[in-house]
Each structure stands twice: as structure tokens, then as C-alpha cells.
mmCIF file of C-alpha atoms and ligand atoms in Angstrom:
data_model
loop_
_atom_site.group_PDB
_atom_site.id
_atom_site.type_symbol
_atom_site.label_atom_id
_atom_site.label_comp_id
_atom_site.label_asym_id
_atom_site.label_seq_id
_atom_site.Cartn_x
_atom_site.Cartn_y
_atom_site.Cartn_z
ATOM 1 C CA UNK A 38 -5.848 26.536 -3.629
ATOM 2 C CA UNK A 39 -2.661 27.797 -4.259
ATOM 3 C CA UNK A 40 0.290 25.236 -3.564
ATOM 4 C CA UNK A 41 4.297 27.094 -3.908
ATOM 5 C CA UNK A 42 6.573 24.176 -5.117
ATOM 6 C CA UNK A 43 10.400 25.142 -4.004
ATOM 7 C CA UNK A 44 12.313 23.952 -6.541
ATOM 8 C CA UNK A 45 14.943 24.144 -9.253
ATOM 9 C CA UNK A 46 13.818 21.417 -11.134
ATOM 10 C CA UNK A 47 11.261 22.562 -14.069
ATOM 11 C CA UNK A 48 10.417 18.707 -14.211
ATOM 12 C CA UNK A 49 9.243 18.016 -10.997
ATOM 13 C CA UNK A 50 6.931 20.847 -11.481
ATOM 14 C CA UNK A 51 5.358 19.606 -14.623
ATOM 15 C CA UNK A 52 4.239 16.304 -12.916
ATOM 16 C CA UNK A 53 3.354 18.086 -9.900
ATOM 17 C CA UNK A 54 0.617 20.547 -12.202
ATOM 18 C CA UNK A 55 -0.306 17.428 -14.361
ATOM 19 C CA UNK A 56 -1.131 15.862 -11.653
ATOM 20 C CA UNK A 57 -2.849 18.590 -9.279
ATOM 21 C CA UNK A 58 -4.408 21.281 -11.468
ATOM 22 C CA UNK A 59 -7.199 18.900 -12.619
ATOM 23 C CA UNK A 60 -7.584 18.151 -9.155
ATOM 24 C CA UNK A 61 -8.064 22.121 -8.128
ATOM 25 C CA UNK A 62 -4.280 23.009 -6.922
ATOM 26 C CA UNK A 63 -2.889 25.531 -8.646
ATOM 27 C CA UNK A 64 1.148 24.876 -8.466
ATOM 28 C CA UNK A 65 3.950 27.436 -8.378
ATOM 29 C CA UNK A 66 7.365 26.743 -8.563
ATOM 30 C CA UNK A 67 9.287 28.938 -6.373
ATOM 31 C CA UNK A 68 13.064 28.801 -6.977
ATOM 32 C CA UNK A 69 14.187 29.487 -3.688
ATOM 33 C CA UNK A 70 17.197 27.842 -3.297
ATOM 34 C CA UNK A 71 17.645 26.189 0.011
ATOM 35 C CA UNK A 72 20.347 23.551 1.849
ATOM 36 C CA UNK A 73 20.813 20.468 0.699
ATOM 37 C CA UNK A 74 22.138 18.405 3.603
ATOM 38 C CA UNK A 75 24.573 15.414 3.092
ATOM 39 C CA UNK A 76 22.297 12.299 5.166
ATOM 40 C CA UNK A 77 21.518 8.936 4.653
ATOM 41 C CA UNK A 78 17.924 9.127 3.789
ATOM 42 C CA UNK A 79 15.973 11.662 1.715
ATOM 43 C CA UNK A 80 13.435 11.793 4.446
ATOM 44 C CA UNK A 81 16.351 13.626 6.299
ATOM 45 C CA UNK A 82 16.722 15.648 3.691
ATOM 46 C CA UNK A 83 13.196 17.268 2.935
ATOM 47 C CA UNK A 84 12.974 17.619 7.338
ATOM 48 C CA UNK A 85 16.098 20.007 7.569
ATOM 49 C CA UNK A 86 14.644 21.124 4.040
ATOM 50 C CA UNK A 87 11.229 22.388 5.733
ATOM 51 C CA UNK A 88 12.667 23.211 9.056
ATOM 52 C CA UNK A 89 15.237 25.678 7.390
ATOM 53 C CA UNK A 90 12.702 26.956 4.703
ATOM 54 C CA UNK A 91 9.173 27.358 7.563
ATOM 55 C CA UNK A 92 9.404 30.840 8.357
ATOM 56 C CA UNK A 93 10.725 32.286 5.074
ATOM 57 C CA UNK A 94 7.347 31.429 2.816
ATOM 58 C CA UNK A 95 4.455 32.439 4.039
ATOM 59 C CA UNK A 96 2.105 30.118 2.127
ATOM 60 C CA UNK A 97 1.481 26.537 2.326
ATOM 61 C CA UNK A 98 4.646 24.985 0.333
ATOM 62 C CA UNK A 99 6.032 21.776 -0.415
ATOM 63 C CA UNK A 100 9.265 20.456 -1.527
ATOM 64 C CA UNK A 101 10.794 17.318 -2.815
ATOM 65 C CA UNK A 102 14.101 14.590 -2.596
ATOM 66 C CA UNK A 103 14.098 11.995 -5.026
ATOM 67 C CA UNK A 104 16.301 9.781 -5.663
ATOM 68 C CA UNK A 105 17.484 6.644 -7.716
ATOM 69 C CA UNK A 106 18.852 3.048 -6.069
ATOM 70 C CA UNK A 107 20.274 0.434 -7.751
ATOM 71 C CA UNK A 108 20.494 -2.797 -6.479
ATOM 72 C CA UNK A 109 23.899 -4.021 -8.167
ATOM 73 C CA UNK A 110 25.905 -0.674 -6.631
ATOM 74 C CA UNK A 111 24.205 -1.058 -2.918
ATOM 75 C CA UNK A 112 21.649 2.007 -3.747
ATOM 76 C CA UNK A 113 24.031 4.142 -5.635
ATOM 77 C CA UNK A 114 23.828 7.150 -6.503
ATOM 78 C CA UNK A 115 20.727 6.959 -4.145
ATOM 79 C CA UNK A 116 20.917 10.551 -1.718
ATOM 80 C CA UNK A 117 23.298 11.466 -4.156
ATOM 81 C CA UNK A 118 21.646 11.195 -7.763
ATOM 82 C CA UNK A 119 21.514 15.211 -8.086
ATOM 83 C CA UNK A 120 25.290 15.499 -8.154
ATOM 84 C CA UNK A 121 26.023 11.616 -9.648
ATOM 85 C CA UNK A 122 23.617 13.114 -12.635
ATOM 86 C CA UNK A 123 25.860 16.564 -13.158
ATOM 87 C CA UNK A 124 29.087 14.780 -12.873
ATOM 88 C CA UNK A 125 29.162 11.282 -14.643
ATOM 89 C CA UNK A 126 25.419 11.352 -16.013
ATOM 90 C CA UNK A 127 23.373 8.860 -17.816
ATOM 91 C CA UNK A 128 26.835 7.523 -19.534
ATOM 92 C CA UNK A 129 28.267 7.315 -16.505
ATOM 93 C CA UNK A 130 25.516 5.134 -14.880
ATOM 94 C CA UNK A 131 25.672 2.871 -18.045
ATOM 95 C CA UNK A 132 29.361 2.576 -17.799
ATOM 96 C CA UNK A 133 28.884 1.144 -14.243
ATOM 97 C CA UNK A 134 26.274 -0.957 -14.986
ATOM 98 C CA UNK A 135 28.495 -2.414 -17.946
ATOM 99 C CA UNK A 136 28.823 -6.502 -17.670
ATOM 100 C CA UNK A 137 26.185 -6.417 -14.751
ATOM 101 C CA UNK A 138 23.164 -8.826 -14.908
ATOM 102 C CA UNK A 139 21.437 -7.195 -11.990
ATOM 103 C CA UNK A 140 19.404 -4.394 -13.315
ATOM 104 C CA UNK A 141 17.229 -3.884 -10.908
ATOM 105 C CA UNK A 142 16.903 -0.176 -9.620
ATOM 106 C CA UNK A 143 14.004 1.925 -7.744
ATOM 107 C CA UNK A 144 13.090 5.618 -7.465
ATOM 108 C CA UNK A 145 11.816 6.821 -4.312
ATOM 109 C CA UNK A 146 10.391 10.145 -3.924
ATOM 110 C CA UNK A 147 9.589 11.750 -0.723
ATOM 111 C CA UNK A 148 7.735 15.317 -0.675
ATOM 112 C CA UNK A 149 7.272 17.377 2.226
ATOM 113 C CA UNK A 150 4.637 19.860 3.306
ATOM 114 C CA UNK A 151 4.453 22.198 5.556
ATOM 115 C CA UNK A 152 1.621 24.006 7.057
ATOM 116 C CA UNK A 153 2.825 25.395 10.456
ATOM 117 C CA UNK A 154 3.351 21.392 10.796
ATOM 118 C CA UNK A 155 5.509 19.157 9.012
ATOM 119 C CA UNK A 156 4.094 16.291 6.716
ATOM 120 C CA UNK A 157 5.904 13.440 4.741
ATOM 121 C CA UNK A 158 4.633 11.419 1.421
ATOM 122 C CA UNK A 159 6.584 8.960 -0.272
ATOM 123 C CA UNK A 160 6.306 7.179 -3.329
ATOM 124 C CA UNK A 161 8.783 4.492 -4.602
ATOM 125 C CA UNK A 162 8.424 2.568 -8.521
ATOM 126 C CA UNK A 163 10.678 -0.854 -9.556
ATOM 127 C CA UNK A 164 12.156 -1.508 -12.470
ATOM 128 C CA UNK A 165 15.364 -1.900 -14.237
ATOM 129 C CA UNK A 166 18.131 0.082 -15.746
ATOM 130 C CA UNK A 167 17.784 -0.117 -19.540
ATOM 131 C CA UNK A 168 21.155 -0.862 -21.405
ATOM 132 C CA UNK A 169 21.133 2.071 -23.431
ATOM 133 C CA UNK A 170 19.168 5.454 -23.481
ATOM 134 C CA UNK A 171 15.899 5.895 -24.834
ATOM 135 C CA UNK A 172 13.225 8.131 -24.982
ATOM 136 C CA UNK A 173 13.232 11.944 -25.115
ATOM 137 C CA UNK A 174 10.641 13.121 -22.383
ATOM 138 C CA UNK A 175 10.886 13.508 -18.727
ATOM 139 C CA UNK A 176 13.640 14.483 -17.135
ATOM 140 C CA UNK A 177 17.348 13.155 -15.505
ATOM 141 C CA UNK A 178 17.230 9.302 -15.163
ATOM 142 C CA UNK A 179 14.247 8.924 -17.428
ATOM 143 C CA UNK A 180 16.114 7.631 -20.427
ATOM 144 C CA UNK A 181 17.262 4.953 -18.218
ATOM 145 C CA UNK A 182 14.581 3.612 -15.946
ATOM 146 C CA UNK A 183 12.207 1.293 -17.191
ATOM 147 C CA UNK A 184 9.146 0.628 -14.889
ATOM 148 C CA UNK A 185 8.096 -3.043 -14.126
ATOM 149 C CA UNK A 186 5.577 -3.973 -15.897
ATOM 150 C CA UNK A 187 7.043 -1.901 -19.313
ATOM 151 C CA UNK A 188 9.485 -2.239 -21.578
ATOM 152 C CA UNK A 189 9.438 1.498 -22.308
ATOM 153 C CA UNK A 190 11.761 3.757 -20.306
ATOM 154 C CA UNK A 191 10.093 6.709 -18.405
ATOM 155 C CA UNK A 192 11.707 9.116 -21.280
ATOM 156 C CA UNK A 193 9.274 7.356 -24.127
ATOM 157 C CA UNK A 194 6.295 7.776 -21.746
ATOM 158 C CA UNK A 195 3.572 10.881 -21.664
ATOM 159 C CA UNK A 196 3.978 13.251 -18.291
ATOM 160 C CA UNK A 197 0.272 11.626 -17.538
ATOM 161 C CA UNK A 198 1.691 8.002 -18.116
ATOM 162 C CA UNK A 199 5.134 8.450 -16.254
ATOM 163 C CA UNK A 200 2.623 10.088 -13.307
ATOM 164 C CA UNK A 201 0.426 6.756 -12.915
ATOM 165 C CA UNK A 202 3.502 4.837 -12.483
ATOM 166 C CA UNK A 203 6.284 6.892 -11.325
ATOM 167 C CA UNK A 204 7.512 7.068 -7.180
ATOM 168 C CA UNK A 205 6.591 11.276 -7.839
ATOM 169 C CA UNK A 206 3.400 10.222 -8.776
ATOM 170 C CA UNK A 207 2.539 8.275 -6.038
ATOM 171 C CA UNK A 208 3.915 10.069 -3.361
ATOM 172 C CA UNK A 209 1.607 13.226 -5.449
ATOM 173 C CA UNK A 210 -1.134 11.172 -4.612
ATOM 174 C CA UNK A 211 -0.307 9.958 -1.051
ATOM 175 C CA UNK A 212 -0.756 14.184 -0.923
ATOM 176 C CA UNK A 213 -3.623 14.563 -2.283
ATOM 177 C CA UNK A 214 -5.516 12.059 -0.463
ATOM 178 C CA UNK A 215 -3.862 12.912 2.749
ATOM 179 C CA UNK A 216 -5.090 17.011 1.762
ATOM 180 C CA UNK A 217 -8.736 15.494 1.408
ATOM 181 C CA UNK A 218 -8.587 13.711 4.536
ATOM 182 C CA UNK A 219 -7.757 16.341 6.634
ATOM 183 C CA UNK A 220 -10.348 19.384 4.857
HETATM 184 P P1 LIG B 279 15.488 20.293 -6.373
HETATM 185 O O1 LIG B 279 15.777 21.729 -6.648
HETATM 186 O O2 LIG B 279 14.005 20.010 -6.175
HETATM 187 O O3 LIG B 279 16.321 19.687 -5.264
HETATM 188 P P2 LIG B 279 16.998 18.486 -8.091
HETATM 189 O O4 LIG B 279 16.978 18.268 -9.570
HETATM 190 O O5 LIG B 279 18.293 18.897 -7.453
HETATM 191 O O6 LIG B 279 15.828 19.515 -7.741
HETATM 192 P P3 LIG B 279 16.923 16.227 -6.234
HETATM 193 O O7 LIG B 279 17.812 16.963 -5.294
HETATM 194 O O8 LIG B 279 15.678 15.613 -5.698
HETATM 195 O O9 LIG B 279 16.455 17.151 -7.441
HETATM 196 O O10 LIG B 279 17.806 15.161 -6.971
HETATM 197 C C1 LIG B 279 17.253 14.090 -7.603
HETATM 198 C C2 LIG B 279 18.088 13.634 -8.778
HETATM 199 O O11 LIG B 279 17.439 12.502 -9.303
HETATM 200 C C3 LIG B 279 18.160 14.672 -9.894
HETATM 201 O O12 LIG B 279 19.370 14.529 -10.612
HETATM 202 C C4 LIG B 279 16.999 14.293 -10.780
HETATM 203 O O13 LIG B 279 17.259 14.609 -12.136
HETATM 204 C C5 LIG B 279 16.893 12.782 -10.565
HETATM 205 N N1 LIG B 279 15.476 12.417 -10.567
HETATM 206 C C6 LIG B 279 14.561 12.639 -9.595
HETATM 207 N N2 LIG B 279 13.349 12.252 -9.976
HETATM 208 C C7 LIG B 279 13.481 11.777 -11.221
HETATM 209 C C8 LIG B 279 12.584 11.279 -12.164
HETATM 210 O O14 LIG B 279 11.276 11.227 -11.931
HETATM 211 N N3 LIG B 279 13.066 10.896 -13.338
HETATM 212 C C9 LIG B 279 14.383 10.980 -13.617
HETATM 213 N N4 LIG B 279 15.293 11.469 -12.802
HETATM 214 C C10 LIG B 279 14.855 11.867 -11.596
#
């Protein structure tokens, strides 16, 4: 099968074909750009996401809002990680977090589908912001998200290993078993 992933974000896309080639889905990133809304919830976002992108792509296509939460700023940058990451970036985040004993943070992915109906899957993965940056894989936050359960960040981890852990991961697999399910 044949699965078009509307994105920008080359990284998303390498999880998504680590994850489901071996399982038979062939993934193709399609860099159709498409609104963004400003909402509360990244469920909100991936809805108007669908509902604006349904009758432009004629093949069964799925698209993703993920974000980062951190306890210690009330879920910042949280629905707004994509432009907290182009403006004041990793440093940024550490800067913040400077003096703060409450590391805690999660990353919540939520991917929609849509095949003439519209389907949600969410994943979500604790852990803590490191105190510096570490790792060279992945992509955005990595450097600075370390899983629970690890003391490596998600930058120092394999695309496979990040995948087992990661929110992307298990909302990829929330997918997947959902696509079984229903033939
Ligand atoms: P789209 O075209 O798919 O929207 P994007 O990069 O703009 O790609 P989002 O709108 O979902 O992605 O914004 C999420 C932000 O959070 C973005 O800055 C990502 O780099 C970051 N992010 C999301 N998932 C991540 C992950 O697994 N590891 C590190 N950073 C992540």
C-alpha cells in the first residue's frame, strides 16, 4: 500500500518509513503545504489539517502535530514548538529551563488519516529536559529530551530505538494496528 505523508519535515518521514516499510506501507512525503491553525490542542490542529487538505489528494494520506510540554513552563512551547524551535531554539529552551529543578517534559504526537473519513492516533513519551545538548540524530528537540527510563537523549538514539520509545512511534503504531483492524 501506498501511504502520502504531507509534510515538511524530512524527520517525521524517516520514522514514519522505519517504522512502516517493514510492515508493507510504502511512505511518501508529499510537501504540500497546508494551514496551520493557532488552537489549543494539536488534535485541533491535524482536524482543520484534514478537513482543509480531503479533497485536494486523492490517495489515502496522513499528516501529523507534534508537540513538546514542559511541566515547569505550564506546557510551553506545547502547540507552539514549530515556531518556539525557529525563533529561540534548543538554547533558548535551555535558557528557560536555567535554575529550574523541574525537568519534566512530554512529547505528544497526534497523526491523522483520512480515507473519505477522518481518523486520530496519538502517542505521548515522558521524560526530562537534559541540561545541555547531546546527541546528533533525530531531529528538533531531540538533543534535549531524554526518555524515562534513559539517560540518553533522543539525538544519541538509532531512528529504530527513538521509534520504540518515542510519542511518533506510538501513535505509528496506534495506526498500524488500527489499519489491521479494520482490513
Ligand atoms: P509539518 O510540516 O509536519 O507541520 P513541522 O516540523 O512544522 O512539520 P510540527 O508543526 O508538528 O512540525 O511542529 C512540531 C515541532 O516540534 C517542530 O519544531 C519539531 O521539530 C518538533 N518535534 C516534533 N516531533 C519531534 C521529535 O520527535 N523530536 C524532536 N522534535 C520534535
Amino acid at each position: 500500500m501506498e501511504l502520502f505523508f504531507i509534510t515538511s519535515n524530512d524527520g517525521k518521514v524517516r520514522e514514519a518509513k522505519k517504522f512502516l516499510e517493514p510492515l508493507g506501507i510504502n511512505v511518501i512525503k508529499k510537501p504540500l503545504e497546508y494551514p496551520e491553525i493557532q488552537a489549543d490542542t494539536l488534535e485541533d490542529v491535524v482536524v482543520f489539517g484534514l478537513n482543509w487538505l480531503k479533497d485536494k489528494v486523492d490517495k489515502p494520506f496522513i499528516i501529523e502535530d507534534s508537540g513538546l510540554f514542559i511541566e515547569a513552563l505550564n506546557g510551553f512551547p506545547g502547540v507552539y514548538s514549530a515556531y518556539v524551535y525557529k525563533t529561540i531554539g534548543l538554547d533558548g529552551i535551555l535558557k528557560l529551563m536555567e535554575g529550574i529543578e523541574n525537568r519534566k517534559a512530554y512529547f505528544k504526537s497526534v497523526i491523522g488519516f483520512y480515507d473519505g473519513e477522518i481518523h486520530l492516533f496519538v502517542g505521548e513519551v515522558r521524560g526530562r529536559i537534559s541540561n545541555e545538548k547531546r546527541g546528533s540524530h533525530g531531529f528538533g528537540y531531540d538533543p534535549i529530551f531524554v526518555p524515562d527510563g534513559f539517560d540518553k537523549t533522543f539525538a544519541e538514539m538509532s531512528t529504530e530505538e527513538k521509534n520504540s520509545v518515542s510519542h511518533r512511534g506510538k501513535a505509528l503504531k496506534e495506526f498500524y494496528s488500527w489499519m489491521i483492524l479494520s482490513g
